[in-house]
mmCIF file of C-alpha atoms in Angstrom:
data_model
loop_
_atom_site.group_PDB
_atom_site.id
_atom_site.type_symbol
_atom_site.label_atom_id
_atom_site.label_comp_id
_atom_site.label_asym_id
_atom_site.label_seq_id
_atom_site.Cartn_x
_atom_site.Cartn_y
_atom_site.Cartn_z
ATOM 1 C CA UNK A 1 133.146 -86.903 -74.995
ATOM 2 C CA UNK A 2 136.670 -86.524 -73.678
ATOM 3 C CA UNK A 3 137.478 -87.624 -70.107
ATOM 4 C CA UNK A 4 137.929 -83.968 -69.119
ATOM 5 C CA UNK A 5 134.495 -83.067 -70.481
ATOM 6 C CA UNK A 6 132.949 -85.975 -68.573
ATOM 7 C CA UNK A 7 134.719 -84.803 -65.426
ATOM 8 C CA UNK A 8 133.407 -81.261 -66.052
ATOM 9 C CA UNK A 9 129.851 -82.576 -66.411
ATOM 10 C CA UNK A 10 130.166 -84.573 -63.169
ATOM 11 C CA UNK A 11 131.584 -81.566 -61.325
ATOM 12 C CA UNK A 12 128.666 -79.468 -62.618
ATOM 13 C CA UNK A 13 126.189 -82.081 -61.382
ATOM 14 C CA UNK A 14 127.846 -82.259 -57.964
ATOM 15 C CA UNK A 15 127.860 -78.469 -57.628
ATOM 16 C CA UNK A 16 124.230 -78.044 -58.649
ATOM 17 C CA UNK A 17 123.041 -80.863 -56.383
ATOM 18 C CA UNK A 18 125.077 -79.412 -53.518
ATOM 19 C CA UNK A 19 123.429 -76.012 -54.024
ATOM 20 C CA UNK A 20 119.936 -77.536 -54.080
ATOM 21 C CA UNK A 21 120.696 -79.538 -50.956
ATOM 22 C CA UNK A 22 122.327 -76.645 -49.112
ATOM 23 C CA UNK A 23 125.568 -78.666 -48.861
ATOM 24 C CA UNK A 24 128.178 -75.889 -48.813
ATOM 25 C CA UNK A 25 131.154 -78.275 -48.585
ATOM 26 C CA UNK A 26 130.138 -79.919 -51.854
ATOM 27 C CA UNK A 27 129.889 -76.487 -53.504
ATOM 28 C CA UNK A 28 133.317 -75.500 -52.167
ATOM 29 C CA UNK A 29 134.809 -78.694 -53.616
ATOM 30 C CA UNK A 30 133.078 -78.683 -56.991
ATOM 31 C CA UNK A 31 133.035 -75.031 -58.019
ATOM 32 C CA UNK A 32 136.835 -74.509 -58.258
ATOM 33 C CA UNK A 33 137.116 -77.619 -60.469
ATOM 34 C CA UNK A 34 134.691 -76.472 -63.151
ATOM 35 C CA UNK A 35 136.633 -74.046 -65.316
ATOM 36 C CA UNK A 36 140.039 -75.835 -65.133
ATOM 37 C CA UNK A 37 138.341 -79.006 -66.385
ATOM 38 C CA UNK A 38 136.555 -77.171 -69.190
ATOM 39 C CA UNK A 39 139.725 -75.277 -70.099
ATOM 40 C CA UNK A 40 141.637 -78.560 -70.159
ATOM 41 C CA UNK A 41 139.072 -80.035 -72.531
ATOM 42 C CA UNK A 42 139.310 -77.000 -74.834
ATOM 43 C CA UNK A 43 143.117 -77.184 -74.768
ATOM 44 C CA UNK A 44 143.013 -80.897 -75.660
ATOM 45 C CA UNK A 45 140.749 -80.071 -78.602
ATOM 46 C CA UNK A 46 143.138 -77.435 -79.923
ATOM 47 C CA UNK A 47 141.325 -74.342 -78.639
ATOM 48 C CA UNK A 48 143.059 -70.988 -78.930
ATOM 49 C CA UNK A 49 144.941 -69.510 -75.925
ATOM 50 C CA UNK A 50 142.437 -66.632 -75.741
ATOM 51 C CA UNK A 51 139.570 -69.061 -75.159
ATOM 52 C CA UNK A 52 141.549 -71.006 -72.564
ATOM 53 C CA UNK A 53 142.511 -67.721 -70.918
ATOM 54 C CA UNK A 54 138.868 -66.605 -70.763
ATOM 55 C CA UNK A 55 137.883 -69.832 -69.028
ATOM 56 C CA UNK A 56 140.755 -69.588 -66.548
ATOM 57 C CA UNK A 57 139.802 -65.993 -65.771
ATOM 58 C CA UNK A 58 136.389 -67.415 -64.987
ATOM 59 C CA UNK A 59 138.082 -69.862 -62.616
ATOM 60 C CA UNK A 60 139.682 -66.937 -60.791
ATOM 61 C CA UNK A 61 136.292 -65.232 -60.522
ATOM 62 C CA UNK A 62 134.710 -68.436 -59.257
ATOM 63 C CA UNK A 63 137.292 -68.792 -56.483
ATOM 64 C CA UNK A 64 137.046 -65.176 -55.342
ATOM 65 C CA UNK A 65 133.240 -65.288 -55.274
ATOM 66 C CA UNK A 66 133.338 -68.182 -52.826
ATOM 67 C CA UNK A 67 133.997 -65.435 -50.253
ATOM 68 C CA UNK A 68 131.318 -62.961 -49.138
ATOM 69 C CA UNK A 69 133.820 -60.129 -48.627
ATOM 70 C CA UNK A 70 133.335 -56.948 -50.686
ATOM 71 C CA UNK A 71 136.996 -56.984 -51.773
ATOM 72 C CA UNK A 72 136.614 -60.569 -52.997
ATOM 73 C CA UNK A 73 133.525 -59.564 -54.979
ATOM 74 C CA UNK A 74 135.441 -56.784 -56.726
ATOM 75 C CA UNK A 75 138.418 -59.065 -57.430
ATOM 76 C CA UNK A 76 136.085 -61.717 -58.813
ATOM 77 C CA UNK A 77 134.384 -59.177 -61.007
ATOM 78 C CA UNK A 78 137.796 -58.083 -62.230
ATOM 79 C CA UNK A 79 138.693 -61.647 -63.189
ATOM 80 C CA UNK A 80 135.457 -62.085 -65.120
ATOM 81 C CA UNK A 81 136.021 -58.711 -66.818
ATOM 82 C CA UNK A 82 139.431 -59.923 -67.976
ATOM 83 C CA UNK A 83 137.740 -63.058 -69.305
ATOM 84 C CA UNK A 84 135.246 -60.956 -71.234
ATOM 85 C CA UNK A 85 138.112 -59.029 -72.824
ATOM 86 C CA UNK A 86 139.620 -62.357 -73.936
ATOM 87 C CA UNK A 87 136.275 -63.372 -75.405
ATOM 88 C CA UNK A 88 135.869 -60.032 -77.211
ATOM 89 C CA UNK A 89 139.304 -60.315 -78.825
ATOM 90 C CA UNK A 90 138.580 -63.929 -79.736
ATOM 91 C CA UNK A 91 135.254 -63.089 -81.370
ATOM 92 C CA UNK A 92 136.854 -60.401 -83.512
ATOM 93 C CA UNK A 93 135.059 -57.883 -85.699
ATOM 94 C CA UNK A 94 132.978 -60.134 -87.909
ATOM 95 C CA UNK A 95 129.412 -59.333 -88.844
ATOM 96 C CA UNK A 96 126.637 -59.370 -86.253
ATOM 97 C CA UNK A 97 122.993 -58.380 -86.477
ATOM 98 C CA UNK A 98 122.466 -54.652 -85.656
ATOM 99 C CA UNK A 99 118.996 -55.266 -84.225
ATOM 100 C CA UNK A 100 120.495 -57.664 -81.715
ATOM 101 C CA UNK A 101 122.973 -54.977 -80.725
ATOM 102 C CA UNK A 102 120.118 -52.519 -80.228
ATOM 103 C CA UNK A 103 118.237 -55.002 -78.046
ATOM 104 C CA UNK A 104 121.315 -55.607 -75.894
ATOM 105 C CA UNK A 105 121.913 -51.870 -75.599
ATOM 106 C CA UNK A 106 118.351 -51.242 -74.422
ATOM 107 C CA UNK A 107 118.581 -54.123 -71.938
ATOM 108 C CA UNK A 108 121.870 -52.747 -70.574
ATOM 109 C CA UNK A 109 120.529 -49.218 -70.094
ATOM 110 C CA UNK A 110 117.298 -50.430 -68.485
ATOM 111 C CA UNK A 111 119.027 -52.861 -66.126
ATOM 112 C CA UNK A 112 121.689 -50.409 -64.926
ATOM 113 C CA UNK A 113 119.085 -47.675 -64.435
ATOM 114 C CA UNK A 114 116.805 -49.998 -62.478
ATOM 115 C CA UNK A 115 119.573 -51.315 -60.215
ATOM 116 C CA UNK A 116 121.479 -48.069 -59.720
ATOM 117 C CA UNK A 117 119.842 -46.694 -56.576
ATOM 118 C CA UNK A 118 119.669 -50.115 -54.893
ATOM 119 C CA UNK A 119 123.343 -50.956 -55.358
ATOM 120 C CA UNK A 120 125.850 -50.018 -52.626
ATOM 121 C CA UNK A 121 127.474 -46.692 -53.491
ATOM 122 C CA UNK A 122 130.948 -48.169 -53.913
ATOM 123 C CA UNK A 123 129.735 -50.769 -56.405
ATOM 124 C CA UNK A 124 127.664 -48.613 -58.738
ATOM 125 C CA UNK A 125 130.416 -47.493 -61.105
ATOM 126 C CA UNK A 126 132.244 -50.885 -61.135
ATOM 127 C CA UNK A 127 129.001 -52.767 -61.782
ATOM 128 C CA UNK A 128 127.980 -50.351 -64.561
ATOM 129 C CA UNK A 129 131.386 -50.642 -66.247
ATOM 130 C CA UNK A 130 131.404 -54.415 -65.914
ATOM 131 C CA UNK A 131 127.851 -54.612 -67.280
ATOM 132 C CA UNK A 132 128.896 -52.675 -70.363
ATOM 133 C CA UNK A 133 131.783 -55.067 -71.008
ATOM 134 C CA UNK A 134 129.624 -58.134 -70.345
ATOM 135 C CA UNK A 135 126.880 -56.908 -72.671
ATOM 136 C CA UNK A 136 129.407 -56.218 -75.425
ATOM 137 C CA UNK A 137 130.758 -59.763 -75.022
ATOM 138 C CA UNK A 138 127.248 -61.253 -75.128
ATOM 139 C CA UNK A 139 126.453 -59.320 -78.307
ATOM 140 C CA UNK A 140 129.722 -60.155 -80.071
ATOM 141 C CA UNK A 141 129.408 -63.833 -79.158
ATOM 142 C CA UNK A 142 126.616 -64.136 -81.722
ATOM 143 C CA UNK A 143 129.252 -63.787 -84.465
ATOM 144 C CA UNK A 144 130.181 -67.439 -83.963
ATOM 145 C CA UNK A 145 126.678 -68.813 -84.340
ATOM 146 C CA UNK A 146 123.544 -69.379 -82.223
ATOM 147 C CA UNK A 147 125.083 -71.769 -79.680
ATOM 148 C CA UNK A 148 127.956 -69.480 -78.751
ATOM 149 C CA UNK A 149 125.550 -66.526 -78.882
ATOM 150 C CA UNK A 150 123.238 -68.307 -76.434
ATOM 151 C CA UNK A 151 126.247 -68.788 -74.158
ATOM 152 C CA UNK A 152 126.825 -65.038 -74.133
ATOM 153 C CA UNK A 153 123.153 -64.367 -73.351
ATOM 154 C CA UNK A 154 123.144 -66.890 -70.494
ATOM 155 C CA UNK A 155 126.285 -65.318 -69.026
ATOM 156 C CA UNK A 156 124.480 -61.975 -69.040
ATOM 157 C CA UNK A 157 121.453 -63.539 -67.360
ATOM 158 C CA UNK A 158 123.588 -65.239 -64.691
ATOM 159 C CA UNK A 159 125.418 -62.056 -63.759
ATOM 160 C CA UNK A 160 122.167 -60.080 -63.772
ATOM 161 C CA UNK A 161 120.859 -62.506 -61.150
ATOM 162 C CA UNK A 162 123.964 -61.818 -59.075
ATOM 163 C CA UNK A 163 123.482 -58.063 -59.447
ATOM 164 C CA UNK A 164 119.851 -58.225 -58.321
ATOM 165 C CA UNK A 165 120.987 -60.161 -55.267
ATOM 166 C CA UNK A 166 123.599 -57.501 -54.445
ATOM 167 C CA UNK A 167 120.865 -54.885 -54.881
ATOM 168 C CA UNK A 168 118.753 -56.860 -52.402
ATOM 169 C CA UNK A 169 115.907 -57.424 -54.851
ATOM 170 C CA UNK A 170 113.497 -60.356 -54.266
ATOM 171 C CA UNK A 171 115.117 -63.604 -55.356
ATOM 172 C CA UNK A 172 113.751 -66.960 -56.566
ATOM 173 C CA UNK A 173 114.109 -69.982 -54.293
ATOM 174 C CA UNK A 174 117.720 -71.217 -54.250
ATOM 175 C CA UNK A 175 119.094 -68.277 -56.255
ATOM 176 C CA UNK A 176 122.649 -69.690 -56.164
ATOM 177 C CA UNK A 177 121.403 -72.750 -58.036
ATOM 178 C CA UNK A 178 119.963 -70.669 -60.875
ATOM 179 C CA UNK A 179 123.058 -68.473 -60.989
ATOM 180 C CA UNK A 180 125.349 -71.492 -61.323
ATOM 181 C CA UNK A 181 123.055 -73.337 -63.744
ATOM 182 C CA UNK A 182 123.011 -70.420 -66.166
ATOM 183 C CA UNK A 183 126.725 -69.758 -65.605
ATOM 184 C CA UNK A 184 128.025 -73.260 -66.309
ATOM 185 C CA UNK A 185 125.704 -73.539 -69.321
ATOM 186 C CA UNK A 186 127.047 -70.195 -70.553
ATOM 187 C CA UNK A 187 130.702 -71.166 -70.223
ATOM 188 C CA UNK A 188 130.098 -74.581 -71.795
ATOM 189 C CA UNK A 189 128.409 -72.958 -74.804
ATOM 190 C CA UNK A 190 131.033 -70.215 -75.101
ATOM 191 C CA UNK A 191 133.682 -72.927 -75.069
ATOM 192 C CA UNK A 192 132.170 -74.196 -78.312
ATOM 193 C CA UNK A 193 133.900 -71.189 -79.916
ATOM 194 C CA UNK A 194 136.823 -73.503 -80.736
ATOM 195 C CA UNK A 195 134.539 -75.508 -83.031
ATOM 196 C CA UNK A 196 132.653 -72.590 -84.560
ATOM 197 C CA UNK A 197 135.852 -70.637 -85.177
ATOM 198 C CA UNK A 198 137.380 -73.607 -86.997
ATOM 199 C CA UNK A 199 134.264 -74.014 -89.103
ATOM 200 C CA UNK A 200 134.185 -70.308 -89.935
ATOM 201 C CA UNK A 201 137.873 -70.389 -90.897
ATOM 202 C CA UNK A 202 137.349 -73.396 -93.166
ATOM 203 C CA UNK A 203 134.355 -71.751 -94.844
ATOM 204 C CA UNK A 204 136.328 -68.563 -95.433
ATOM 205 C CA UNK A 205 139.212 -70.513 -96.996
ATOM 206 C CA UNK A 206 136.874 -72.381 -99.298
ATOM 207 C CA UNK A 207 135.187 -69.129 -100.355
ATOM 208 C CA UNK A 208 138.500 -67.463 -101.106
ATOM 209 C CA UNK A 209 139.832 -70.401 -103.122
ATOM 210 C CA UNK A 210 136.639 -70.983 -105.128
ATOM 211 C CA UNK A 211 136.911 -69.460 -108.645
#
């Protein structure tokens, strides 16, 4: 493990413990450190600018969502949406399983339909559009293998938990803990794209050069 990855793991631990303990100051300290540390690790390992950009967009979203203001929520959602665009371009157009796409499509339609009437009127269209982009990212992430694909699925789960909170649905105890746990796991797994992409590229080169 690189020093930056160790620092990321420690920041994750501090943030999650702070959320469980209700220590807001610890959360305010740890959360803004997470994505810069992970992005720094990916950069040190030779990750592509698109991957680093996606993680730094996540950092912007993290910072904005520290505020409870509606404008901050929309700005944070915009940052995460930009990150999803980076991920989608990074994942490219390689082959994915059509049945997985169908499952994600059904989940998207069912979730948006269920949440629609309970969301504030001004957030319905933005949340629906963001959900479409997020679901597309989660589906396309499977192109780079099961670990990266799991990262996409966990990102979708984390943001669905946020959406149910905005819709004022019943929440599990310490919902912020579960949101952050699934989120940091998602970003850490998506960051493995730098490894999977390199492996895919090497395999393609070998295939093309084999007589």
